[in-house]
Amino acid sequence: MADQFDFFGGIDFSGAREPLSNLWSAIGRESGGKLQIIAIRPHAFRADLAGYVRGGWRGSDGGQGRILWGADFPFGLPREVSSAVGAGEAWAKITAWVADRPAEEIRDAAGPAAKAARVTDFGGAMSPLDLRLYKQTVEGIRWLTELRDYEDLSMSIHPLEVQPHASTTLVEVYPSGAASELGLPRRRAPGRPGEAKARAAALRTFLDFADPTTEALAVTLEDAWDATIACLTAFLCRNHLDQPFSDARFDHERLRQEGWIYRPPESLVTAGSAR
């Protein structure tokens, strides 16, 4: 039986120095068979985002229920990296090792393995310790590790640490890849007349907005756009949380160690064939 969720969230993460201008979240719910975005907001600090995910988002609606979040950062490292640094094979031990160290130390310790990709890193996704991504990867794993330590949060992380009936579930997503697979405009701020309206029209195929202000944020700001696409991806995957294990070509134990980028289900076969 598929999990049932009442709300959906999207996180455009950032590993940059705080305070941040590029860390955004989006919240939505199902309405008339489509996703309806009810809130989009920035977060100057990753701790603020953690508080929001823990339950602060409920203040935007006042409702109760389970939520599925899509977050845009690698949840795990390639098996080759774990072996190179001696962090063990269990995902929880690997992430604890990462959370205790600065990003540069981790990349240096990985050596040549820093270039390794995970099973799920195809279709344009970079390896977690790529020079363009490694700081976001480390800060994301650190943030996720700290979130797991809150005793008041019932949380499931698919497919790495699944907790049935948790009130909060997180999956890794790749907004730019999902946007491409869905035929949505590429990620950049509109710069020509009519471009914002075109982006809004493209989104309406998949979702609606609770108010015009929320829509304006999504179609004009790059990071708000990514948070919206992350939320949409979570919504589309709501009945497909077993997605990582639907293809016998993949080593399931490796997936439970490295993680999985959840993609719009309709495009998964095409993405997998391009791997």
PDB file of C-alpha atoms in Angstrom:
ATOM      1  CA  MET A   1       0.000   0.000   0.000  1.00  0.00           C
ATOM      2  CA  ALA A   2       1.318   3.448  -0.918  1.00  0.00           C
ATOM      3  CA  ASP A   3       1.987   5.954   1.821  1.00  0.00           C
ATOM      4  CA  GLN A   4      -0.620   8.670   2.225  1.00  0.00           C
ATOM      5  CA  PHE A   5       0.533  12.275   2.540  1.00  0.00           C
ATOM      6  CA  ASP A   6      -1.488  15.387   3.293  1.00  0.00           C
ATOM      7  CA  PHE A   7       1.175  17.953   2.383  1.00  0.00           C
ATOM      8  CA  PHE A   8       4.260  18.189   0.202  1.00  0.00           C
ATOM      9  CA  GLY A   9       7.410  20.257   0.565  1.00  0.00           C
ATOM     10  CA  GLY A  10      10.311  21.284  -1.629  1.00  0.00           C
ATOM     11  CA  ILE A  11      13.773  22.456  -0.549  1.00  0.00           C
ATOM     12  CA  ASP A  12      16.274  24.280  -2.737  1.00  0.00           C
ATOM     13  CA  PHE A  13      19.300  23.748  -0.505  1.00  0.00           C
ATOM     14  CA  SER A  14      22.515  25.769  -0.255  1.00  0.00           C
ATOM     15  CA  GLY A  15      25.946  24.994   1.150  1.00  0.00           C
ATOM     16  CA  ALA A  16      27.134  28.602   0.916  1.00  0.00           C
ATOM     17  CA  ARG A  17      28.240  30.812   3.776  1.00  0.00           C
ATOM     18  CA  GLU A  18      25.417  32.082   5.981  1.00  0.00           C
ATOM     19  CA  PRO A  19      23.352  34.247   6.015  1.00  0.00           C
ATOM     20  CA  LEU A  20      21.917  32.910   2.781  1.00  0.00           C
ATOM     21  CA  SER A  21      19.866  34.367  -0.033  1.00  0.00           C
ATOM     22  CA  ASN A  22      19.533  31.129  -2.024  1.00  0.00           C
ATOM     23  CA  LEU A  23      17.944  28.727   0.478  1.00  0.00           C
ATOM     24  CA  TRP A  24      14.210  28.415  -0.219  1.00  0.00           C
ATOM     25  CA  SER A  25      11.311  26.122   0.574  1.00  0.00           C
ATOM     26  CA  ALA A  26       7.852  25.534  -0.878  1.00  0.00           C
ATOM     27  CA  ILE A  27       4.794  23.905   0.684  1.00  0.00           C
ATOM     28  CA  GLY A  28       1.861  22.392  -1.204  1.00  0.00           C
ATOM     29  CA  ARG A  29      -1.136  20.126  -0.893  1.00  0.00           C
ATOM     30  CA  GLU A  30      -3.331  18.167  -3.272  1.00  0.00           C
ATOM     31  CA  SER A  31      -6.349  20.030  -4.618  1.00  0.00           C
ATOM     32  CA  GLY A  32      -8.540  18.711  -7.384  1.00  0.00           C
ATOM     33  CA  GLY A  33      -6.022  16.043  -8.304  1.00  0.00           C
ATOM     34  CA  LYS A  34      -3.193  18.572  -8.743  1.00  0.00           C
ATOM     35  CA  LEU A  35      -0.595  20.094  -6.471  1.00  0.00           C
ATOM     36  CA  GLN A  36      -1.472  23.493  -5.041  1.00  0.00           C
ATOM     37  CA  ILE A  37       1.444  25.572  -3.737  1.00  0.00           C
ATOM     38  CA  ILE A  38       0.325  27.378  -0.586  1.00  0.00           C
ATOM     39  CA  ALA A  39       3.591  28.913   0.654  1.00  0.00           C
ATOM     40  CA  ILE A  40       7.076  29.790  -0.615  1.00  0.00           C
ATOM     41  CA  ARG A  41       9.689  31.343   1.640  1.00  0.00           C
ATOM     42  CA  PRO A  42      13.421  32.021   1.976  1.00  0.00           C
ATOM     43  CA  HIS A  43      15.604  30.903   4.890  1.00  0.00           C
ATOM     44  CA  ALA A  44      18.644  32.933   5.866  1.00  0.00           C
ATOM     45  CA  PHE A  45      20.057  30.083   7.953  1.00  0.00           C
ATOM     46  CA  ARG A  46      20.000  26.298   7.646  1.00  0.00           C
ATOM     47  CA  ALA A  47      18.906  26.093  11.289  1.00  0.00           C
ATOM     48  CA  ASP A  48      15.814  28.118  10.348  1.00  0.00           C
ATOM     49  CA  LEU A  49      15.056  25.614   7.603  1.00  0.00           C
ATOM     50  CA  ALA A  50      15.471  22.770  10.114  1.00  0.00           C
ATOM     51  CA  GLY A  51      12.931  24.373  12.431  1.00  0.00           C
ATOM     52  CA  TYR A  52      10.573  24.841   9.498  1.00  0.00           C
ATOM     53  CA  VAL A  53      10.836  21.197   8.454  1.00  0.00           C
ATOM     54  CA  ARG A  54      10.398  20.040  12.057  1.00  0.00           C
ATOM     55  CA  GLY A  55       6.948  21.630  12.123  1.00  0.00           C
ATOM     56  CA  GLY A  56       7.230  25.375  11.650  1.00  0.00           C
ATOM     57  CA  TRP A  57       5.676  25.030   8.210  1.00  0.00           C
ATOM     58  CA  ARG A  58       2.376  24.055   9.801  1.00  0.00           C
ATOM     59  CA  GLY A  59       1.873  27.644  10.853  1.00  0.00           C
ATOM     60  CA  SER A  60       1.316  28.579   7.199  1.00  0.00           C
ATOM     61  CA  ASP A  61      -1.816  26.436   7.125  1.00  0.00           C
ATOM     62  CA  GLY A  62      -2.582  25.375  10.668  1.00  0.00           C
ATOM     63  CA  GLY A  63      -3.375  21.867   9.472  1.00  0.00           C
ATOM     64  CA  GLN A  64      -2.161  18.537  10.673  1.00  0.00           C
ATOM     65  CA  GLY A  65      -1.046  15.529   8.705  1.00  0.00           C
ATOM     66  CA  ARG A  66       1.913  13.827   7.100  1.00  0.00           C
ATOM     67  CA  ILE A  67       4.294  15.624   4.770  1.00  0.00           C
ATOM     68  CA  LEU A  68       6.641  14.406   2.024  1.00  0.00           C
ATOM     69  CA  TRP A  69       9.642  16.682   1.363  1.00  0.00           C
ATOM     70  CA  GLY A  70      11.877  16.700  -1.698  1.00  0.00           C
ATOM     71  CA  ALA A  71      15.333  18.138  -0.940  1.00  0.00           C
ATOM     72  CA  ASP A  72      17.951  19.165  -3.494  1.00  0.00           C
ATOM     73  CA  PHE A  73      21.275  17.795  -2.203  1.00  0.00           C
ATOM     74  CA  PRO A  74      22.971  14.358  -2.152  1.00  0.00           C
ATOM     75  CA  PHE A  75      21.837  12.351   0.878  1.00  0.00           C
ATOM     76  CA  GLY A  76      24.806   9.979   0.682  1.00  0.00           C
ATOM     77  CA  LEU A  77      28.276   9.362  -0.750  1.00  0.00           C
ATOM     78  CA  PRO A  78      29.447   6.831  -3.360  1.00  0.00           C
ATOM     79  CA  ARG A  79      30.538   3.475  -1.994  1.00  0.00           C
ATOM     80  CA  GLU A  80      34.042   4.143  -3.348  1.00  0.00           C
ATOM     81  CA  VAL A  81      34.361   7.218  -1.130  1.00  0.00           C
ATOM     82  CA  SER A  82      33.163   5.369   1.964  1.00  0.00           C
ATOM     83  CA  SER A  83      35.746   2.671   1.330  1.00  0.00           C
ATOM     84  CA  ALA A  84      38.551   5.157   0.676  1.00  0.00           C
ATOM     85  CA  VAL A  85      38.020   7.052   3.936  1.00  0.00           C
ATOM     86  CA  GLY A  86      37.187   4.011   6.083  1.00  0.00           C
ATOM     87  CA  ALA A  87      33.803   5.351   7.174  1.00  0.00           C
ATOM     88  CA  GLY A  88      32.107   1.958   7.118  1.00  0.00           C
ATOM     89  CA  GLU A  89      29.266   0.643   4.983  1.00  0.00           C
ATOM     90  CA  ALA A  90      26.159   1.679   6.922  1.00  0.00           C
ATOM     91  CA  TRP A  91      24.608   4.947   5.761  1.00  0.00           C
ATOM     92  CA  ALA A  92      24.151   6.252   9.327  1.00  0.00           C
ATOM     93  CA  LYS A  93      27.860   5.737  10.117  1.00  0.00           C
ATOM     94  CA  ILE A  94      28.978   7.334   6.859  1.00  0.00           C
ATOM     95  CA  THR A  95      26.837  10.431   7.374  1.00  0.00           C
ATOM     96  CA  ALA A  96      27.968  10.751  11.001  1.00  0.00           C
ATOM     97  CA  TRP A  97      31.575  10.694   9.767  1.00  0.00           C
ATOM     98  CA  VAL A  98      30.811  13.414   7.221  1.00  0.00           C
ATOM     99  CA  ALA A  99      28.929  15.589   9.725  1.00  0.00           C
ATOM    100  CA  ASP A 100      31.999  15.817  11.994  1.00  0.00           C
ATOM    101  CA  ARG A 101      34.379  17.130   9.317  1.00  0.00           C
ATOM    102  CA  PRO A 102      34.822  20.198   7.100  1.00  0.00           C
ATOM    103  CA  ALA A 103      34.127  19.801   3.397  1.00  0.00           C
ATOM    104  CA  GLU A 104      37.748  20.268   2.296  1.00  0.00           C
ATOM    105  CA  GLU A 105      38.990  17.549   4.653  1.00  0.00           C
ATOM    106  CA  ILE A 106      36.428  15.082   3.339  1.00  0.00           C
ATOM    107  CA  ARG A 107      37.301  15.736  -0.292  1.00  0.00           C
ATOM    108  CA  ASP A 108      41.012  15.460   0.426  1.00  0.00           C
ATOM    109  CA  ALA A 109      40.521  12.193   2.333  1.00  0.00           C
ATOM    110  CA  ALA A 110      38.569  10.729  -0.584  1.00  0.00           C
ATOM    111  CA  GLY A 111      41.473  11.275  -2.980  1.00  0.00           C
ATOM    112  CA  PRO A 112      40.764   9.925  -6.496  1.00  0.00           C
ATOM    113  CA  ALA A 113      37.461   8.469  -5.243  1.00  0.00           C
ATOM    114  CA  ALA A 114      36.116  12.038  -5.004  1.00  0.00           C
ATOM    115  CA  LYS A 115      35.349  11.757  -8.722  1.00  0.00           C
ATOM    116  CA  ALA A 116      33.224   8.647  -8.232  1.00  0.00           C
ATOM    117  CA  ALA A 117      29.486   8.787  -8.879  1.00  0.00           C
ATOM    118  CA  ARG A 118      26.671   7.004  -7.111  1.00  0.00           C
ATOM    119  CA  VAL A 119      24.382   4.548  -8.878  1.00  0.00           C
ATOM    120  CA  THR A 120      21.739   7.272  -9.048  1.00  0.00           C
ATOM    121  CA  ASP A 121      23.980  10.000 -10.479  1.00  0.00           C
ATOM    122  CA  PHE A 122      22.926   9.900 -14.110  1.00  0.00           C
ATOM    123  CA  GLY A 123      20.959  12.210 -16.377  1.00  0.00           C
ATOM    124  CA  GLY A 124      23.147  15.233 -15.660  1.00  0.00           C
ATOM    125  CA  ALA A 125      23.494  14.793 -11.902  1.00  0.00           C
ATOM    126  CA  MET A 126      27.010  15.495 -10.607  1.00  0.00           C
ATOM    127  CA  SER A 127      28.936  13.204  -8.286  1.00  0.00           C
ATOM    128  CA  PRO A 128      28.470  14.325  -4.643  1.00  0.00           C
ATOM    129  CA  LEU A 129      32.092  15.439  -4.178  1.00  0.00           C
ATOM    130  CA  ASP A 130      32.418  17.215  -7.516  1.00  0.00           C
ATOM    131  CA  LEU A 131      34.189  20.561  -7.086  1.00  0.00           C
ATOM    132  CA  ARG A 132      30.953  22.370  -7.940  1.00  0.00           C
ATOM    133  CA  LEU A 133      28.842  20.417  -5.445  1.00  0.00           C
ATOM    134  CA  TYR A 134      30.919  19.064  -2.562  1.00  0.00           C
ATOM    135  CA  LYS A 135      30.251  21.923  -0.121  1.00  0.00           C
ATOM    136  CA  GLN A 136      26.510  21.597  -0.654  1.00  0.00           C
ATOM    137  CA  THR A 137      26.775  17.826  -0.206  1.00  0.00           C
ATOM    138  CA  VAL A 138      28.624  18.098   3.097  1.00  0.00           C
ATOM    139  CA  GLU A 139      26.413  20.854   4.505  1.00  0.00           C
ATOM    140  CA  GLY A 140      23.323  18.963   3.372  1.00  0.00           C
ATOM    141  CA  ILE A 141      24.392  15.719   5.035  1.00  0.00           C
ATOM    142  CA  ARG A 142      25.341  17.671   8.183  1.00  0.00           C
ATOM    143  CA  TRP A 143      21.913  19.344   8.177  1.00  0.00           C
ATOM    144  CA  LEU A 144      20.162  15.999   7.662  1.00  0.00           C
ATOM    145  CA  THR A 145      22.178  14.384  10.464  1.00  0.00           C
ATOM    146  CA  GLU A 146      21.261  17.161  12.881  1.00  0.00           C
ATOM    147  CA  LEU A 147      17.612  16.896  11.855  1.00  0.00           C
ATOM    148  CA  ARG A 148      17.648  13.173  12.648  1.00  0.00           C
ATOM    149  CA  ASP A 149      18.820  13.927  16.186  1.00  0.00           C
ATOM    150  CA  TYR A 150      15.652  15.806  17.159  1.00  0.00           C
ATOM    151  CA  GLU A 151      13.689  13.460  19.392  1.00  0.00           C
ATOM    152  CA  ASP A 152      10.438  15.322  18.760  1.00  0.00           C
ATOM    153  CA  LEU A 153      10.563  14.612  15.009  1.00  0.00           C
ATOM    154  CA  SER A 154       9.161  11.390  13.547  1.00  0.00           C
ATOM    155  CA  MET A 155      11.133  11.200  10.290  1.00  0.00           C
ATOM    156  CA  SER A 156      11.673   8.737   7.451  1.00  0.00           C
ATOM    157  CA  ILE A 157      14.433   9.103   4.836  1.00  0.00           C
ATOM    158  CA  HIS A 158      13.863   7.056   1.686  1.00  0.00           C
ATOM    159  CA  PRO A 159      15.431   4.690   0.778  1.00  0.00           C
ATOM    160  CA  LEU A 160      18.142   5.043   3.426  1.00  0.00           C
ATOM    161  CA  GLU A 161      16.377   4.971   6.775  1.00  0.00           C
ATOM    162  CA  VAL A 162      12.718   4.149   6.317  1.00  0.00           C
ATOM    163  CA  GLN A 163      10.388   4.604   9.288  1.00  0.00           C
ATOM    164  CA  PRO A 164       6.824   3.480   8.508  1.00  0.00           C
ATOM    165  CA  HIS A 165       4.073   5.955   9.404  1.00  0.00           C
ATOM    166  CA  ALA A 166       6.518   8.798  10.155  1.00  0.00           C
ATOM    167  CA  SER A 167       4.924  12.235  10.146  1.00  0.00           C
ATOM    168  CA  THR A 168       7.787  13.670   8.055  1.00  0.00           C
ATOM    169  CA  THR A 169       9.368  11.915   5.078  1.00  0.00           C
ATOM    170  CA  LEU A 170      12.302  13.186   3.017  1.00  0.00           C
ATOM    171  CA  VAL A 171      13.501  12.127  -0.432  1.00  0.00           C
ATOM    172  CA  GLU A 172      16.372  13.451  -2.531  1.00  0.00           C
ATOM    173  CA  VAL A 173      15.344  15.264  -5.730  1.00  0.00           C
ATOM    174  CA  TYR A 174      17.075  17.037  -8.615  1.00  0.00           C
ATOM    175  CA  PRO A 175      14.915  20.031  -9.685  1.00  0.00           C
ATOM    176  CA  SER A 176      16.798  20.989 -12.859  1.00  0.00           C
ATOM    177  CA  GLY A 177      16.690  17.392 -14.074  1.00  0.00           C
ATOM    178  CA  ALA A 178      13.009  17.040 -13.185  1.00  0.00           C
ATOM    179  CA  ALA A 179      12.157  20.304 -14.964  1.00  0.00           C
ATOM    180  CA  SER A 180      13.873  19.057 -18.103  1.00  0.00           C
ATOM    181  CA  GLU A 181      12.113  15.700 -17.940  1.00  0.00           C
ATOM    182  CA  LEU A 182       8.745  17.416 -17.508  1.00  0.00           C
ATOM    183  CA  GLY A 183       9.386  19.832 -20.370  1.00  0.00           C
ATOM    184  CA  LEU A 184       9.435  22.904 -18.122  1.00  0.00           C
ATOM    185  CA  PRO A 185      11.574  25.991 -18.819  1.00  0.00           C
ATOM    186  CA  ARG A 186      15.177  25.808 -17.699  1.00  0.00           C
ATOM    187  CA  ARG A 187      16.255  27.351 -14.423  1.00  0.00           C
ATOM    188  CA  ARG A 188      16.995  31.070 -14.776  1.00  0.00           C
ATOM    189  CA  ALA A 189      15.299  34.326 -13.919  1.00  0.00           C
ATOM    190  CA  PRO A 190      13.017  35.623 -16.699  1.00  0.00           C
ATOM    191  CA  GLY A 191      14.733  38.368 -18.656  1.00  0.00           C
ATOM    192  CA  ARG A 192      12.412  39.018 -21.601  1.00  0.00           C
ATOM    193  CA  PRO A 193       8.839  40.370 -21.836  1.00  0.00           C
ATOM    194  CA  GLY A 194       6.273  37.636 -21.442  1.00  0.00           C
ATOM    195  CA  GLU A 195       8.747  35.058 -20.163  1.00  0.00           C
ATOM    196  CA  ALA A 196       7.330  35.027 -16.625  1.00  0.00           C
ATOM    197  CA  LYS A 197       3.818  34.458 -18.022  1.00  0.00           C
ATOM    198  CA  ALA A 198       5.128  31.616 -20.170  1.00  0.00           C
ATOM    199  CA  ARG A 199       6.750  29.983 -17.158  1.00  0.00           C
ATOM    200  CA  ALA A 200       3.524  30.332 -15.174  1.00  0.00           C
ATOM    201  CA  ALA A 201       1.529  28.782 -18.022  1.00  0.00           C
ATOM    202  CA  ALA A 202       3.943  25.847 -18.219  1.00  0.00           C
ATOM    203  CA  LEU A 203       3.644  25.210 -14.476  1.00  0.00           C
ATOM    204  CA  ARG A 204      -0.169  25.204 -14.599  1.00  0.00           C
ATOM    205  CA  THR A 205      -0.007  21.909 -16.457  1.00  0.00           C
ATOM    206  CA  PHE A 206       1.156  20.343 -13.201  1.00  0.00           C
ATOM    207  CA  LEU A 207       0.142  22.638 -10.332  1.00  0.00           C
ATOM    208  CA  ASP A 208      -1.747  25.691  -9.143  1.00  0.00           C
ATOM    209  CA  PHE A 209      -0.980  28.434  -6.637  1.00  0.00           C
ATOM    210  CA  ALA A 210      -3.055  29.554  -3.672  1.00  0.00           C
ATOM    211  CA  ASP A 211      -2.485  33.221  -4.495  1.00  0.00           C
ATOM    212  CA  PRO A 212      -0.830  35.430  -7.160  1.00  0.00           C
ATOM    213  CA  THR A 213       2.033  36.496  -4.869  1.00  0.00           C
ATOM    214  CA  THR A 214       3.177  32.905  -4.390  1.00  0.00           C
ATOM    215  CA  GLU A 215       3.023  32.315  -8.129  1.00  0.00           C
ATOM    216  CA  ALA A 216       5.062  35.461  -8.797  1.00  0.00           C
ATOM    217  CA  LEU A 217       7.817  34.245  -6.487  1.00  0.00           C
ATOM    218  CA  ALA A 218       7.980  30.865  -8.202  1.00  0.00           C
ATOM    219  CA  VAL A 219       8.183  32.149 -11.765  1.00  0.00           C
ATOM    220  CA  THR A 220      10.542  35.102 -11.229  1.00  0.00           C
ATOM    221  CA  LEU A 221      13.126  33.911  -8.659  1.00  0.00           C
ATOM    222  CA  GLU A 222      15.453  31.044  -9.579  1.00  0.00           C
ATOM    223  CA  ASP A 223      15.680  29.525  -6.104  1.00  0.00           C
ATOM    224  CA  ALA A 224      11.935  29.808  -5.494  1.00  0.00           C
ATOM    225  CA  TRP A 225      11.461  28.071  -8.860  1.00  0.00           C
ATOM    226  CA  ASP A 226      13.744  25.206  -7.801  1.00  0.00           C
ATOM    227  CA  ALA A 227      11.935  24.854  -4.457  1.00  0.00           C
ATOM    228  CA  THR A 228       8.642  24.671  -6.359  1.00  0.00           C
ATOM    229  CA  ILE A 229       9.970  21.991  -8.733  1.00  0.00           C
ATOM    230  CA  ALA A 230      11.354  20.060  -5.732  1.00  0.00           C
ATOM    231  CA  CYS A 231       7.879  20.178  -4.174  1.00  0.00           C
ATOM    232  CA  LEU A 232       6.267  19.082  -7.445  1.00  0.00           C
ATOM    233  CA  THR A 233       8.697  16.156  -7.765  1.00  0.00           C
ATOM    234  CA  ALA A 234       7.831  14.995  -4.243  1.00  0.00           C
ATOM    235  CA  PHE A 235       4.141  15.209  -5.120  1.00  0.00           C
ATOM    236  CA  LEU A 236       4.582  13.194  -8.322  1.00  0.00           C
ATOM    237  CA  CYS A 237       6.539  10.532  -6.433  1.00  0.00           C
ATOM    238  CA  ARG A 238       4.061  10.258  -3.551  1.00  0.00           C
ATOM    239  CA  ASN A 239       2.850   6.817  -4.658  1.00  0.00           C
ATOM    240  CA  HIS A 240       6.247   5.654  -5.866  1.00  0.00           C
ATOM    241  CA  LEU A 241       8.556   5.674  -2.861  1.00  0.00           C
ATOM    242  CA  ASP A 242       9.712   2.198  -3.874  1.00  0.00           C
ATOM    243  CA  GLN A 243      11.093   3.739  -7.066  1.00  0.00           C
ATOM    244  CA  PRO A 244      14.762   2.863  -6.285  1.00  0.00           C
ATOM    245  CA  PHE A 245      13.989  -0.848  -6.132  1.00  0.00           C
ATOM    246  CA  SER A 246      11.799  -1.114  -9.221  1.00  0.00           C
ATOM    247  CA  ASP A 247      14.738  -1.875 -11.516  1.00  0.00           C
ATOM    248  CA  ALA A 248      16.578  -5.167 -11.000  1.00  0.00           C
ATOM    249  CA  ARG A 249      19.751  -3.737 -12.594  1.00  0.00           C
ATOM    250  CA  PHE A 250      20.554  -1.786  -9.440  1.00  0.00           C
ATOM    251  CA  ASP A 251      22.281  -3.204  -6.365  1.00  0.00           C
ATOM    252  CA  HIS A 252      19.688  -2.650  -3.654  1.00  0.00           C
ATOM    253  CA  GLU A 253      22.191  -2.753  -0.823  1.00  0.00           C
ATOM    254  CA  ARG A 254      24.223  -0.079  -2.556  1.00  0.00           C
ATOM    255  CA  LEU A 255      21.112   2.085  -2.927  1.00  0.00           C
ATOM    256  CA  ARG A 256      20.511   1.807   0.823  1.00  0.00           C
ATOM    257  CA  GLN A 257      24.056   3.043   1.368  1.00  0.00           C
ATOM    258  CA  GLU A 258      24.305   5.764  -1.289  1.00  0.00           C
ATOM    259  CA  GLY A 259      20.743   7.013  -1.691  1.00  0.00           C
ATOM    260  CA  TRP A 260      18.542   7.705  -4.706  1.00  0.00           C
ATOM    261  CA  ILE A 261      17.432  10.767  -6.653  1.00  0.00           C
ATOM    262  CA  TYR A 262      13.648  10.553  -7.006  1.00  0.00           C
ATOM    263  CA  ARG A 263      12.416  11.496 -10.468  1.00  0.00           C
ATOM    264  CA  PRO A 264       8.995  12.022 -12.025  1.00  0.00           C
ATOM    265  CA  PRO A 265       7.784   8.418 -12.454  1.00  0.00           C
ATOM    266  CA  GLU A 266       6.779   8.875 -16.101  1.00  0.00           C
ATOM    267  CA  SER A 267      10.318   9.838 -17.066  1.00  0.00           C
ATOM    268  CA  LEU A 268      12.219   7.257 -15.003  1.00  0.00           C
ATOM    269  CA  VAL A 269      12.450   4.650 -17.766  1.00  0.00           C
ATOM    270  CA  THR A 270      13.812   7.199 -20.230  1.00  0.00           C
ATOM    271  CA  ALA A 271      16.293   8.540 -17.696  1.00  0.00           C
ATOM    272  CA  GLY A 272      17.468   5.047 -16.817  1.00  0.00           C
ATOM    273  CA  SER A 273      18.028   4.111 -20.449  1.00  0.00           C
ATOM    274  CA  ALA A 274      20.231   7.190 -20.888  1.00  0.00           C
ATOM    275  CA  ARG A 275      22.430   6.196 -17.964  1.00  0.00           C
TER     276      ARG A 275
END
